[in-house]
CSV table of C-alpha atoms in Angstrom, one decimal:
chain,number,residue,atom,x,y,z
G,1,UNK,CA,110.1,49.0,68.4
G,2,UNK,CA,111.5,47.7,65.3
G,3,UNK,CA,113.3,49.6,63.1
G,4,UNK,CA,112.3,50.3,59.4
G,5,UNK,CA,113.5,48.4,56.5
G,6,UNK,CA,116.7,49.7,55.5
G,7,UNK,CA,117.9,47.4,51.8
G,8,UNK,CA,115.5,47.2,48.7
G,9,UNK,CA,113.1,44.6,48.4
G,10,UNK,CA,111.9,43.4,45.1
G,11,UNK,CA,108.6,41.4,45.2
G,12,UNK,CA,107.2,39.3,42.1
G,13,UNK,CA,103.7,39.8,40.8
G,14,UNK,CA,102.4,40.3,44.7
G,15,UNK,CA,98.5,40.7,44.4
G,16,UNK,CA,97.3,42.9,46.8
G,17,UNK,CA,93.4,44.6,47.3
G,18,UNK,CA,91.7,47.8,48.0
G,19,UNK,CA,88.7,48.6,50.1
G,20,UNK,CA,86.7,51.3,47.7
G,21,UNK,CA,83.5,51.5,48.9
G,22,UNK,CA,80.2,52.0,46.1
G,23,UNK,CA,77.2,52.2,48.7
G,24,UNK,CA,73.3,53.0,48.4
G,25,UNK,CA,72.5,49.1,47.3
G,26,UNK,CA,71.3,47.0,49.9
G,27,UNK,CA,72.7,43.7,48.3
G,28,UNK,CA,75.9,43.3,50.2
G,29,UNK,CA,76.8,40.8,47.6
G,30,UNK,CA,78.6,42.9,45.0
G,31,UNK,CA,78.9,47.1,46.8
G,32,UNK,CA,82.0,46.4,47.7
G,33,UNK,CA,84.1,45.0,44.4
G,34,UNK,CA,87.8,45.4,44.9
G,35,UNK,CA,89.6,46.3,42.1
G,36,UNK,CA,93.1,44.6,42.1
G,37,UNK,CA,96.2,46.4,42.4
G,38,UNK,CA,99.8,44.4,41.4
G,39,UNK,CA,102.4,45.9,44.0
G,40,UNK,CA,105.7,44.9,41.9
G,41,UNK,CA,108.7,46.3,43.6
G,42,UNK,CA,109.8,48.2,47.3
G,43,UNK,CA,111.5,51.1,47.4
G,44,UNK,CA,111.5,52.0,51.0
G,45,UNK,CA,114.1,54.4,50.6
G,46,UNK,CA,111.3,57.0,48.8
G,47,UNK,CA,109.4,57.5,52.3
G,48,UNK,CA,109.8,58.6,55.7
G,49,UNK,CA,107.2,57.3,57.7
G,50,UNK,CA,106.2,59.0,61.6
G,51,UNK,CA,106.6,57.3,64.8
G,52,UNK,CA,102.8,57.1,66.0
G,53,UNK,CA,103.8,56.2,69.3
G,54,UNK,CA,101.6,54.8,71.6
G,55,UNK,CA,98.2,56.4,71.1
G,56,UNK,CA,95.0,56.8,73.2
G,57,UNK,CA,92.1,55.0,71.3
G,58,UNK,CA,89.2,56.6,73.6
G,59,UNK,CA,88.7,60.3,74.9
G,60,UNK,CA,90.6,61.4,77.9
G,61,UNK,CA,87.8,61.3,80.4
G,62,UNK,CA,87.2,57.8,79.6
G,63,UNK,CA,90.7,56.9,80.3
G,64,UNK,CA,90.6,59.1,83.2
G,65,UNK,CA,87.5,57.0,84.9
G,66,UNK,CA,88.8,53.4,84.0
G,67,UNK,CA,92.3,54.7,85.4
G,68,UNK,CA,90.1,56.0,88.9
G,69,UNK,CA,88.2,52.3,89.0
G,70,UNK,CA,91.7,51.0,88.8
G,71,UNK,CA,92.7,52.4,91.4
G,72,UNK,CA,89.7,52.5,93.6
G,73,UNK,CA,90.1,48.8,92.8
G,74,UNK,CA,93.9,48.7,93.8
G,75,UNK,CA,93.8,50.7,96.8
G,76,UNK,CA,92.6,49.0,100.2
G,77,UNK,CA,90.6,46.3,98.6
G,78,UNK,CA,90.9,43.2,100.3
G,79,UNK,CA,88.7,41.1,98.0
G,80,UNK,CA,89.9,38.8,95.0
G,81,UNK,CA,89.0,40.6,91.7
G,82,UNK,CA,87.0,37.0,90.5
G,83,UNK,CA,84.7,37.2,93.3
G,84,UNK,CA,81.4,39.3,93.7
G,85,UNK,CA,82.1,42.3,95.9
G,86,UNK,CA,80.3,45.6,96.5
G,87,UNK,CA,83.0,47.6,94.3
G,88,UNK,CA,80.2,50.0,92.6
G,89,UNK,CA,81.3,53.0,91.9
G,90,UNK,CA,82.2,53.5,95.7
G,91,UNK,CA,84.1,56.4,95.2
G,92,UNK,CA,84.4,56.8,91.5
G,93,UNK,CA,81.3,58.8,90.4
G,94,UNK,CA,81.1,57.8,86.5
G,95,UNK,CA,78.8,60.7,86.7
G,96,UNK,CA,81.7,63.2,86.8
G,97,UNK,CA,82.8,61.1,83.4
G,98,UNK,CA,80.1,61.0,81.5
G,99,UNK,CA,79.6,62.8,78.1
G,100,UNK,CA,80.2,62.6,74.3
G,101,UNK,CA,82.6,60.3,74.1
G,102,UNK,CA,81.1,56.8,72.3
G,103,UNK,CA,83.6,57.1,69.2
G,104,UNK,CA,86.8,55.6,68.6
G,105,UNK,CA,89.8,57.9,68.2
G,106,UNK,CA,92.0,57.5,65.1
G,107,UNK,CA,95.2,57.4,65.0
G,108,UNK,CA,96.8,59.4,62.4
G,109,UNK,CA,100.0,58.4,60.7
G,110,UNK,CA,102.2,60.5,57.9
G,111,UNK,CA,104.9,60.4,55.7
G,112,UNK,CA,106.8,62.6,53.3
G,113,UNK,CA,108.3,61.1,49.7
G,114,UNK,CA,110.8,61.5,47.2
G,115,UNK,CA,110.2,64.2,44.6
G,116,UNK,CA,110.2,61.4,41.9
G,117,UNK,CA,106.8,60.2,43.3
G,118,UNK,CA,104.9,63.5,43.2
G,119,UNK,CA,102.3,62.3,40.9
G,120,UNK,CA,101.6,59.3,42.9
G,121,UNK,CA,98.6,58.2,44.5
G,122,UNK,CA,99.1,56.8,48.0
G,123,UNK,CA,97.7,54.2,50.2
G,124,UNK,CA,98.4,53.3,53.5
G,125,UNK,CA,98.3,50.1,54.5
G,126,UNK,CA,97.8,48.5,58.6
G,127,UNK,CA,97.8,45.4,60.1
G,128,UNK,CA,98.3,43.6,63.4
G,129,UNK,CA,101.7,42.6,64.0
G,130,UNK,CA,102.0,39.0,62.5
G,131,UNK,CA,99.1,39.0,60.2
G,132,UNK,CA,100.2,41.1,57.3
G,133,UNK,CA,97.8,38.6,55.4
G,134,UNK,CA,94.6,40.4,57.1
G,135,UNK,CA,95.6,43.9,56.3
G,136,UNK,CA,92.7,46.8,55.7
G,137,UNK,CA,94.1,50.1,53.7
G,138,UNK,CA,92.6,53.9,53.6
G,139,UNK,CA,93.5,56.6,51.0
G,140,UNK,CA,96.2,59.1,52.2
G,141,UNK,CA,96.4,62.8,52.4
G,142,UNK,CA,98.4,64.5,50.3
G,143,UNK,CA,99.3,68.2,52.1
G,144,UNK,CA,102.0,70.7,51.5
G,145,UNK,CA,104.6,68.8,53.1
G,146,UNK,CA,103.6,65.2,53.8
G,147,UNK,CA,100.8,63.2,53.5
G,148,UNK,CA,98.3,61.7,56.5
G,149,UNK,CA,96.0,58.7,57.1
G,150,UNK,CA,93.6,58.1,59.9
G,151,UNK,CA,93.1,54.5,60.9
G,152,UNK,CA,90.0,53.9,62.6
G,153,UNK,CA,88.3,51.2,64.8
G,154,UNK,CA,91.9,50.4,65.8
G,155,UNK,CA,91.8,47.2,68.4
G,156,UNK,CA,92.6,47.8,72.0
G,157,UNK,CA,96.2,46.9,73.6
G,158,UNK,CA,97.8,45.8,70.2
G,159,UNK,CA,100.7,46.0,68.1
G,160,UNK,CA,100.4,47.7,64.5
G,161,UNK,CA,102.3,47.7,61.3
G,162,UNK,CA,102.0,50.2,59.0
G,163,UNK,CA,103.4,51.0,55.4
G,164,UNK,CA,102.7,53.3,52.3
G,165,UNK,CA,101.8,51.6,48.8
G,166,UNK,CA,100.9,53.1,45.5
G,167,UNK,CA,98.9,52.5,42.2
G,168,UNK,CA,101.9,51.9,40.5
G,169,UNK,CA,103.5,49.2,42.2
G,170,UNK,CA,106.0,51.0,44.7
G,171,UNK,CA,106.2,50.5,48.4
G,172,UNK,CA,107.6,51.8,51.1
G,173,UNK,CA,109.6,50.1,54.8
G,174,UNK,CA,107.3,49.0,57.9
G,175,UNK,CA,106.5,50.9,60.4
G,176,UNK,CA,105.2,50.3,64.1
G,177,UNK,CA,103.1,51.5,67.0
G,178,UNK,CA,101.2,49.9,69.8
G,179,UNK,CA,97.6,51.2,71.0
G,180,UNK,CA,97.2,51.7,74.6
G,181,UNK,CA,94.7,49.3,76.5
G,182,UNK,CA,91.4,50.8,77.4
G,183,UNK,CA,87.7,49.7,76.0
G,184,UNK,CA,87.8,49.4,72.6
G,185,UNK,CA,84.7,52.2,71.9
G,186,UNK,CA,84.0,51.7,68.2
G,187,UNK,CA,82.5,54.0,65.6
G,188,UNK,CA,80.4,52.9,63.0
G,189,UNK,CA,78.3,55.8,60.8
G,190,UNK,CA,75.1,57.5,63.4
G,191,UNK,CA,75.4,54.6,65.7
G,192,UNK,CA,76.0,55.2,69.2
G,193,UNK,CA,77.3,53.2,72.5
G,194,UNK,CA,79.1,50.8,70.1
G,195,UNK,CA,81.6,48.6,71.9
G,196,UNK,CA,83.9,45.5,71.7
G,197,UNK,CA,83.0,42.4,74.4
G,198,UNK,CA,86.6,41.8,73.7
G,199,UNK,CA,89.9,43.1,74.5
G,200,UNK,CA,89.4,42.4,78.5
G,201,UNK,CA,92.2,40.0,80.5
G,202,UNK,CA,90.9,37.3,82.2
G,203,UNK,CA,91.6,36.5,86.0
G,204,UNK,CA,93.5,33.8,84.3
G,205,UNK,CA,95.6,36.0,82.3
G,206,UNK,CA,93.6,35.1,79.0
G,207,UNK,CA,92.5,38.0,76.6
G,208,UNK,CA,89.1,37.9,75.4
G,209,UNK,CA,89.2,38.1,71.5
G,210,UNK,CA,88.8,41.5,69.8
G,211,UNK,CA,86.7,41.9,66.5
G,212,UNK,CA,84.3,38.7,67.1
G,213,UNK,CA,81.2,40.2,69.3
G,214,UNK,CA,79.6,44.0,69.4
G,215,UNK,CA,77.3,45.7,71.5
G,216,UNK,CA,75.6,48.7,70.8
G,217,UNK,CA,72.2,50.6,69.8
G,218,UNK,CA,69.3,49.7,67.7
G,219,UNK,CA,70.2,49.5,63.9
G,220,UNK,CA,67.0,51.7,62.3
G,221,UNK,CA,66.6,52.3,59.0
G,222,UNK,CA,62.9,54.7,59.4
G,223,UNK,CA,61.7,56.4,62.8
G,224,UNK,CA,60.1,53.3,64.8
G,225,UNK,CA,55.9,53.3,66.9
G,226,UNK,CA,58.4,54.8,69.7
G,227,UNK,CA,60.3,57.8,67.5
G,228,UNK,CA,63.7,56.0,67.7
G,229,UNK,CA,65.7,58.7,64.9
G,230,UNK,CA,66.7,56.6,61.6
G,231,UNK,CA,70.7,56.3,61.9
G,232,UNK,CA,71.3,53.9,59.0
G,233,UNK,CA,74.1,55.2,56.5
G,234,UNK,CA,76.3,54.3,53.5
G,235,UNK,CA,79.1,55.1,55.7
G,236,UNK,CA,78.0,53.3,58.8
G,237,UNK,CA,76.7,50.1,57.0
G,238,UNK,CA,80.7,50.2,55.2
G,239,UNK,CA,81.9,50.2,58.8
G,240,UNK,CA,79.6,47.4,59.7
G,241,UNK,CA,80.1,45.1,57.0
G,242,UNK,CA,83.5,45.8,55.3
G,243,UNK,CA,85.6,46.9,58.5
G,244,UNK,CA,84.1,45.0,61.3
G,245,UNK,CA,83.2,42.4,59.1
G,246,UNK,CA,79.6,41.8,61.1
G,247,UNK,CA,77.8,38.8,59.4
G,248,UNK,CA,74.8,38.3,62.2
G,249,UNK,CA,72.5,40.9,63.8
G,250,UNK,CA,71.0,39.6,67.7
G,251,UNK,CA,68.0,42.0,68.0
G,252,UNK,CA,66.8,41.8,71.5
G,253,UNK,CA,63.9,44.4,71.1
G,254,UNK,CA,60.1,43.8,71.6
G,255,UNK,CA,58.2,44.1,67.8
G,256,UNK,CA,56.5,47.4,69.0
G,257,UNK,CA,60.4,48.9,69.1
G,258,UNK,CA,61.8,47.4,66.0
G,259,UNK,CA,58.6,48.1,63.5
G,260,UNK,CA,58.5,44.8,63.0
G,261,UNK,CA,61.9,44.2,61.3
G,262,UNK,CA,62.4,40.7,59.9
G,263,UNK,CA,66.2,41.4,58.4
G,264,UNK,CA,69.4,43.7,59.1
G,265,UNK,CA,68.6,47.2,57.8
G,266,UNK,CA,72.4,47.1,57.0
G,267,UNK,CA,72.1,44.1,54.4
G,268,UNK,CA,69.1,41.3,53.5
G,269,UNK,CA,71.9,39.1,53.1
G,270,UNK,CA,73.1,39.2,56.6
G,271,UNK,CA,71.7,36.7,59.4
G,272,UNK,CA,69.1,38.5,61.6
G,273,UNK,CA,67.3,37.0,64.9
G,274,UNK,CA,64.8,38.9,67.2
G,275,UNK,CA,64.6,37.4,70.4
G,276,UNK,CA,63.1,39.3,73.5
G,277,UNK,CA,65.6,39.4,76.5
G,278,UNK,CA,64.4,41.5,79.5
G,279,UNK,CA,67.4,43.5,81.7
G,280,UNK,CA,68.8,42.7,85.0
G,281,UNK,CA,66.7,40.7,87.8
G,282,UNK,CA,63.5,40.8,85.7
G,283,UNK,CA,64.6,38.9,82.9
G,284,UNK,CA,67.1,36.6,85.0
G,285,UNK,CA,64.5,35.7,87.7
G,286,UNK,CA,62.6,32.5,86.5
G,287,UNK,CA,59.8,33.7,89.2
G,288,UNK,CA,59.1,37.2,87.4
G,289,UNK,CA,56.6,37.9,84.4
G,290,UNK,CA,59.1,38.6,82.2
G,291,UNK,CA,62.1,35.6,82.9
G,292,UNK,CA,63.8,35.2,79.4
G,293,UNK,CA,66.1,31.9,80.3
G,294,UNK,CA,65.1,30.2,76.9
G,295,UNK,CA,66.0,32.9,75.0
G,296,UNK,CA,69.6,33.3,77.3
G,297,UNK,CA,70.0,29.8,76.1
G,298,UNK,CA,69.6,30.3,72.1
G,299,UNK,CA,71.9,33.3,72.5
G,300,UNK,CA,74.6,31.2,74.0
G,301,UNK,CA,74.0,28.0,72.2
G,302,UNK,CA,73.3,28.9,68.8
G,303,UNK,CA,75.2,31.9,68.7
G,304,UNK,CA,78.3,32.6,71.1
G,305,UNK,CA,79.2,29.1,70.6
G,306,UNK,CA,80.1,29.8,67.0
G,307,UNK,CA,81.6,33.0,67.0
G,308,UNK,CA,84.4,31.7,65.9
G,309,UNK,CA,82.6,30.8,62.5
G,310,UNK,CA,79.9,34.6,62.7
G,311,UNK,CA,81.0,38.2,64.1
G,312,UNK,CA,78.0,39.1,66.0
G,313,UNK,CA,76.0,42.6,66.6
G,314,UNK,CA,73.8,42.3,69.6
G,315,UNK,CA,71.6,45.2,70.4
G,316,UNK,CA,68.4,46.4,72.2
G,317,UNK,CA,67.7,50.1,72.2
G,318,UNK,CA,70.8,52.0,73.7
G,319,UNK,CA,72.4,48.9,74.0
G,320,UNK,CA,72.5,49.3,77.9
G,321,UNK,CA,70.1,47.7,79.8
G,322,UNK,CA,69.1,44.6,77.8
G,323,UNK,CA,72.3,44.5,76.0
G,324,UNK,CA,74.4,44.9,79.2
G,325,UNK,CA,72.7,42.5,80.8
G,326,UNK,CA,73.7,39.6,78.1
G,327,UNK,CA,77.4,41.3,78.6
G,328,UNK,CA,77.4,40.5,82.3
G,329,UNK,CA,76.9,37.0,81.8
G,330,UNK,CA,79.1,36.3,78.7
G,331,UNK,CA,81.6,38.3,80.7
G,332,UNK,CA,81.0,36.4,84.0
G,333,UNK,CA,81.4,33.3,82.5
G,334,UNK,CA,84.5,34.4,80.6
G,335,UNK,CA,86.5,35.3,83.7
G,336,UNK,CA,86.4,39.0,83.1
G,337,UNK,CA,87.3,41.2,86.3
G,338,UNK,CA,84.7,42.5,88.8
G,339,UNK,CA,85.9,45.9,88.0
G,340,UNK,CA,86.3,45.6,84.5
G,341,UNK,CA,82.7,44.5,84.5
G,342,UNK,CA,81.5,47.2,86.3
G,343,UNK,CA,83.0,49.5,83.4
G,344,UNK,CA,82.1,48.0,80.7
G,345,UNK,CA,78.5,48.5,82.3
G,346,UNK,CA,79.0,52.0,82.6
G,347,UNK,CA,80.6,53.2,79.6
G,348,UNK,CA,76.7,53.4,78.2
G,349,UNK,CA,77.4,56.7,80.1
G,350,UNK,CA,79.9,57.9,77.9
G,351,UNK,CA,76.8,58.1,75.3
G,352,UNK,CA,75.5,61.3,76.2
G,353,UNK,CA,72.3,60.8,74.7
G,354,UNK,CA,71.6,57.8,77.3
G,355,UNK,CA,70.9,57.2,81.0
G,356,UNK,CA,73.8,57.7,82.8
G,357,UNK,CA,74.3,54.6,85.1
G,358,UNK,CA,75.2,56.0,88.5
G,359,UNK,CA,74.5,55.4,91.8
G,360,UNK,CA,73.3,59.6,92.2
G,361,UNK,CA,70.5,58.7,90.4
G,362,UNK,CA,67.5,56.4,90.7
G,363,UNK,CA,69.5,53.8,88.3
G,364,UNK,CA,69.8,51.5,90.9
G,365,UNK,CA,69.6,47.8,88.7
G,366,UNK,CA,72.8,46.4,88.5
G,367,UNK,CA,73.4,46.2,92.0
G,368,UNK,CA,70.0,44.7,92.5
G,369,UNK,CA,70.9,42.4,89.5
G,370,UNK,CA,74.2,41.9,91.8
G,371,UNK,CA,71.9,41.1,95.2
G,372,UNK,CA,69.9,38.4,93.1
G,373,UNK,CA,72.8,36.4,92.2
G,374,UNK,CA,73.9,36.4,95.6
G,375,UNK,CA,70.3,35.2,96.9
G,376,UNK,CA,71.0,31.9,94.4
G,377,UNK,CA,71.6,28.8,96.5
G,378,UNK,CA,75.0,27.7,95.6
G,379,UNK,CA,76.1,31.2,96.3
G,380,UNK,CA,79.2,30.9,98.6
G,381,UNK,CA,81.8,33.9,99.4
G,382,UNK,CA,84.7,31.1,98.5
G,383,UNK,CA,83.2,30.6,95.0
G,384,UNK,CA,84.1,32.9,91.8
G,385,UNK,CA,81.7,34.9,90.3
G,386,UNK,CA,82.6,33.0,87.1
G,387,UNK,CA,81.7,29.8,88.9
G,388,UNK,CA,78.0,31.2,90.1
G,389,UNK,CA,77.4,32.6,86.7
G,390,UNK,CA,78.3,29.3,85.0
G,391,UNK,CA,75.9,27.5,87.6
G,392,UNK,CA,72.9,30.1,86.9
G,393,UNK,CA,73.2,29.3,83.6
G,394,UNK,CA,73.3,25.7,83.7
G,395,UNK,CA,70.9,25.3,86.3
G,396,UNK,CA,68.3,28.5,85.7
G,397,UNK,CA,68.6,29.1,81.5
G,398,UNK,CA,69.3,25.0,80.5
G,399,UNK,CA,73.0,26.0,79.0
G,400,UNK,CA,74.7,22.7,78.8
G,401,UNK,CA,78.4,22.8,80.2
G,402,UNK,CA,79.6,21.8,77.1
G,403,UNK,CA,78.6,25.2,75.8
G,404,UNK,CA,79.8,27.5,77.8
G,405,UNK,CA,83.2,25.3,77.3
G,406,UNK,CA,82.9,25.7,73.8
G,407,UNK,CA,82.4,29.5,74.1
G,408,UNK,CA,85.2,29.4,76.0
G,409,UNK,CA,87.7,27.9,73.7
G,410,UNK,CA,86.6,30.6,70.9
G,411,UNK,CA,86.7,33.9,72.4
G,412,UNK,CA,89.9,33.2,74.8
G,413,UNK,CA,93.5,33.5,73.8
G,414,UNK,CA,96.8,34.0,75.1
G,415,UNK,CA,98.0,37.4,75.8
């Protein structure tokens, strides 16, 4: 870890922002004005900032399961983690998992400061190491003794610096901390099962990028035909827009579930687009009713392919069947791990309010959906699953190669 900061710093006329947040208007053109605040001088000598360690970003059971697959995955296995294989919960039960646990947990930093600054308001400000230029800031604290700041929706595996700054132009030294790397589990207002698709290594060692693609539930702002419970709220549509940054909403939902929505219930001025995809082997199959390659191929062409231009919100109702089924795919193609597939499709169980996927119970689809890609004819044991994936789609949805490069080249980087 680096150290803090130890000489004074004097900065000239640095123009720095802050994220207040006026909500109820559902223009997302003007609810979040930033007021500007000059930052004029350092004086890091004023504060003493906490260590924040290395903290957990998801509840303890969840780390506990992805730690079990791990090692189920580690332990006797003789296959290659890019090939298919019948690793399905074969002796980790997510069942024994499963609960409450769909929310990201923050980690809280604190500081004490000089006397002299007692009547000071204080900010702290986060970033990822190396782009101080893409900062996000919360309101501190202020306690007996120090003053606290939770930062929320932190991304998986990283490393964070931190520092204090006030109204008045005074700053404090850097600090650091790196979050441990398990599913980034994000929270956003009354939505539940909200994920990142990134944050994963590759079996080429690549990291899928973080804060570009969600998953998650249905986005409803009245009860729908089926009684789906409204969860649209100032605090969640902040989260969606400000934090996350989310500029296009990928409803996958029939009209009877959505009540016939024709725009984000978080914003009329973000990009919205209903398209019906069905789950596992009934939407994948072209020889069953309900075979949704052409819309598989506008979600990968006219969306994926540009995420590095949009920050996408895909959905269906829980966000596990439908959804999880797109996830499998982009994953697939993406080089994600076997295993890590297999948890990212079941952490809908750490949603308590959904169906718990588990081989115990009669949820029996993704290893059907697993048996259908085997029955394709260029299946071969010596082939990746990446490779069969990327074929399916080619061949069974119309994806042109070119594509699934392109996606590619925007959601991989270095680790």
């Amino acid at each position: 870890m680096k150290k803090n900061a130890l000489c004074l710093l004097f900065l000239s006329s640095l123009l720095v922002t802050s994220c207040d947040f006026n909500g109820g208007n559902n223009d997302t053109d003007d609810i979040f004005d930033e007021p500007e605040i000059v930052v004029r001088a350092t004086r890091p000598e004023l504060f003493s900032l906490s260590r924040a360690g290395e903290p957990l970003l998801v509840d303890k059971d969840v780390k506990r399961y992805t730690d079990e697959m791990y090692k189920q995955r580690d332990t006797g296995r003789s296959e290659p983690e890019d090939k298919i294989n019948n690793l399905h919960g074969d002796t980790v039960d997510v069942s024994y998992y499963m609960g409450n646990y769909d929310a990201s947990i923050p980690v809280e930093v604190s500081f004490t400061f000089d006397e002299s600054l007692k009547d000071e308001e204080f900010r702290v400000r986060y970033w990822t190491e190396g782009h101080d230029n893409e900062y996000k800031e919360v309101d501190a604290v202020k306690g007996s003794d120090k003053c606290t700041a939770s930062l929320v929706n932190l991304y998986r595996g990283a490393e964070y610096e931190w520092k204090v700054v006030t109204t008045s132009g005074i700053s404090s030294g850097n600090e650091y901390f790196s979050t441990q790397d398990y599913i980034r589990i994000v929270t956003v207002g009354a939505l539940y099962n909200v994920r990142d698709a990134g944050g994963w290594t590759t079996v080429d060692g690549k990291r899928i990028k973080q804060g570009r693609l969600y998953r998650g539930c249905e986005i409803n702002p009245v009860e729908t035909p089926k009684g789906h419970k409204k969860n649209v709220t100032d605090e969640g549509r902040y989260t969606f827009i400000k934090d996350l940054g989310v500029t296009t909403q990928l409803d996958l939902r029939k009209d009877s579930e959505s009540g016939d929505l024709t725009g984000c219930p978080f914003g009329s001025n973000l990009e919205y687009k209903r398209m019906i995809i069905e789950s596992y082997e009934d939407g994948l199959d072209p020889t069953k009713e309900d075979f949704s390659g052409a819309n598989i191929k506008i979600c990968f062409e006219d969306y994926f392919a540009h995420l590095d231009e949009k920050v996408i919100y895909y959905n269906c109702y829980g966000g596990a069947d439908r959804t999880g089924t797109v996830a499998f795919l982009l994953g697939a193609i993406l080089g994600m791990t076997y295993t890590d597939l297999i948890i990212d499709y079941e952490a809908t169980s750490f949603c308590g309010s959904l169906k718990q996927h588990t081989l115990n119970e009669d949820f029996n689809h993704f290893p059907q959906m697993i048996q259908y890609f085997k029955s394709l004819p260029w299946y071969s044991e010596s082939k990746t699953l990446k490779e069969i994936v990327e074929e399916y789609l080619i061949q069974i949805c119309g994806i042109s190669k070119a594509t699934i490069d392109k996606i590619r080249s925007v959601m991989l980087e270095d680790k």
